[in-house]
Amino acid sequence: MNASLESLYSACSMQSETVPLLENGQHARSQPTPSGTRSLQPQVSPRQKVQRSQPVHILAVRRLQEEDQQFRTSSLPAIPNPFPELCGPGSPPVLTPGSLPPSQATAKQDVKVFSEDGTSKVVEILADMTARDLCQLLVYRSHCVDDNSWTLVEHHPHLGLERCLEDHELVVQVESTMASESKFLFRKNYAKYEFFKNPMNFFPEQMVTWCQQSNGSQTQLLQNFLNSSSCPEIQGFLHVKELGRKSWKKLYVCLRRSGLYCSTKGVSKEPRHLQLLADLEDSSVFSLIAGKKQYSAPTDYGFCIKPNRVRNETKELRLLCAEDEQSRTCWMTAFRLLKYGMLLYQNYRIPQQRKALLSPFSTPVRSVSENSLVAMDFSGQTGRVIENPAEAQSAALEEGHAWRKRSTRMNILGSQSPLHPSTLSTVIHRTQHWFHGRISREESHRIIKQQGLVDGLFLLRDSQSNPKAFVLTLCHHQKIKNFQILPCEDDGQMFFSLDDGNTKFSDLIQLVDFYQLNKGVLPCKLKHHCIRVAL
């Protein structure tokens, strides 16, 4: 699939280059006489033709001098001239005040960025800094792991809207369209380019139609969206809020490259029955934060198409609502693909290309929860991957019992920690990024949704119903599920279990490490953890 997309991306890049480039990267210009021909055949002035009595030995001496100078410089390494325009006969040796082109790259501006915990930081950026560049700068200053999942969020609290900036967007340009109450947020978004990995999960078959014949494969699905000559459509019913009114109507809507249309006659898509709702060119797609409370939305899966010129006016916002999360994700992802096309694939590929160029020693060390882990057997002389699910389940139970034995043995021998072992096991998890303390069920779901509904995204929190228990909040197939972790006592020792005591752990860190390796009773393995970083 990547090979097909790469070939399409290369073809689009070649079509965009209309002027051929020379070896030095400069554009070639059409000239009547090649410069190489003039250098090989120097023009002779009429005066030299007339003066036939010119001595021949003068030319020989000049040739010897040129050969001597060439011999002296040939032994030195060839150093390219960084300022070739200053060596011409018509250029002055000193730069004049108007010789440099005016540029806005040196202009700087202060941008205030907020984190999830409410802290903020003022960063001085250049006028041409993109959202990806600013995220990498914040990652470096906050000492975070740069796994290319950080994003900059455009947040409008007065409108109840927010969206993730694309990596190529200029931060200063986006800020110029924001109101004074709006702000930038710095957070994780694991689902930013997830549709390039699993496109079939984002585009249900009943919602996608093509003007041309398509085989329906994953490669063809993405190629039709990225290729500007194709005509993909997203169709389905949406709740549409009328402009300037509080009422909502359920209409049949289709999304094309030319814009978003609704049908005035049932599900008919004839041109005379289609009415333009919003344009894609000068608009951006946002998610509704509290659609039911602020706009009386019929569902919780609302989104909005906001013109870039709109700052505080809600009358020009095109508010829409889907029936479920998958439908909303499909509409919003299709909007991004139809508007930006190959730019999105380029943003997706740049971090991977940079990672391939770097050596393994220069790449940042990623946490265990962000890697793809498998069950291993180290009982023999060499380790092996356990592929049989039944064997992996048996190994999981044995590893849980082994942890319990090691913990019991440590308690008998004594601990070097100033805290009692049982006390340490109940507080050591509070130092981990995946533990979010006393937050509500609704707050945990909101954090999961904000950081991307991808499989394996999780967090741990204190239980509200049982003060001694904990809750694992996990995302699977764009649905959020909660699993209670209960304490259990065995031989006078306290353990934690997620499966009614079948697998016991001395602390929550061991529990998380175990379920990163083994699925167990969970629908999927733990892969990504929700994190909040203080700026």
Short mmCIF file of N, CA, C and O in Angstrom, two decimals, residues 235 237 251-253 263-270 273-274:
data_model
loop_
_atom_site.label_atom_id
_atom_site.label_comp_id
_atom_site.label_asym_id
_atom_site.label_seq_id
_atom_site.Cartn_x
_atom_site.Cartn_y
_atom_site.Cartn_z
N GLN A 235 -21.33 10.26 1.68
CA GLN A 235 -22.76 10.51 1.69
C GLN A 235 -23.39 9.90 2.94
O GLN A 235 -22.86 8.96 3.52
N PHE A 237 -26.85 10.67 6.13
CA PHE A 237 -27.75 11.60 6.79
C PHE A 237 -27.02 12.30 7.93
O PHE A 237 -26.28 11.66 8.70
N LEU A 251 -30.97 15.91 7.18
CA LEU A 251 -30.91 16.01 5.73
C LEU A 251 -29.92 14.99 5.18
O LEU A 251 -29.02 14.51 5.88
N TYR A 252 -30.12 14.67 3.91
CA TYR A 252 -29.18 13.81 3.19
C TYR A 252 -28.07 14.69 2.63
O TYR A 252 -28.32 15.61 1.85
N VAL A 253 -26.83 14.42 3.04
CA VAL A 253 -25.70 15.30 2.75
C VAL A 253 -24.65 14.50 2.00
O VAL A 253 -24.46 13.29 2.25
N SER A 263 -29.35 17.58 0.00
CA SER A 263 -30.37 17.32 -1.00
C SER A 263 -31.70 17.92 -0.54
O SER A 263 -32.11 17.75 0.62
N THR A 264 -32.35 18.63 -1.43
CA THR A 264 -33.65 19.22 -1.12
C THR A 264 -34.81 18.29 -1.41
O THR A 264 -35.96 18.63 -1.15
N LYS A 265 -34.50 17.10 -1.96
CA LYS A 265 -35.53 16.14 -2.30
C LYS A 265 -35.05 14.74 -1.94
O LYS A 265 -34.41 14.06 -2.74
N GLY A 266 -35.29 14.34 -0.71
CA GLY A 266 -34.95 12.99 -0.27
C GLY A 266 -33.47 12.71 -0.36
O GLY A 266 -32.64 13.45 0.18
N VAL A 267 -33.14 11.61 -1.06
CA VAL A 267 -31.73 11.21 -1.22
C VAL A 267 -31.26 11.46 -2.66
O VAL A 267 -30.25 10.89 -3.09
N SER A 268 -31.95 12.30 -3.37
CA SER A 268 -31.58 12.60 -4.75
C SER A 268 -30.29 13.43 -4.78
O SER A 268 -30.13 14.37 -4.00
N LYS A 269 -29.39 13.06 -5.71
CA LYS A 269 -28.14 13.79 -5.88
C LYS A 269 -28.06 14.45 -7.25
O LYS A 269 -26.97 14.76 -7.74
N GLU A 270 -29.20 14.72 -7.84
CA GLU A 270 -29.22 15.44 -9.10
C GLU A 270 -28.81 16.89 -8.85
O GLU A 270 -29.07 17.45 -7.78
N HIS A 273 -31.24 19.33 -7.40
CA HIS A 273 -31.73 19.08 -6.04
C HIS A 273 -30.66 19.29 -4.97
O HIS A 273 -30.95 19.12 -3.78
N LEU A 274 -29.45 19.65 -5.37
CA LEU A 274 -28.35 19.84 -4.41
C LEU A 274 -28.18 21.31 -4.07
O LEU A 274 -28.18 22.17 -4.96
#
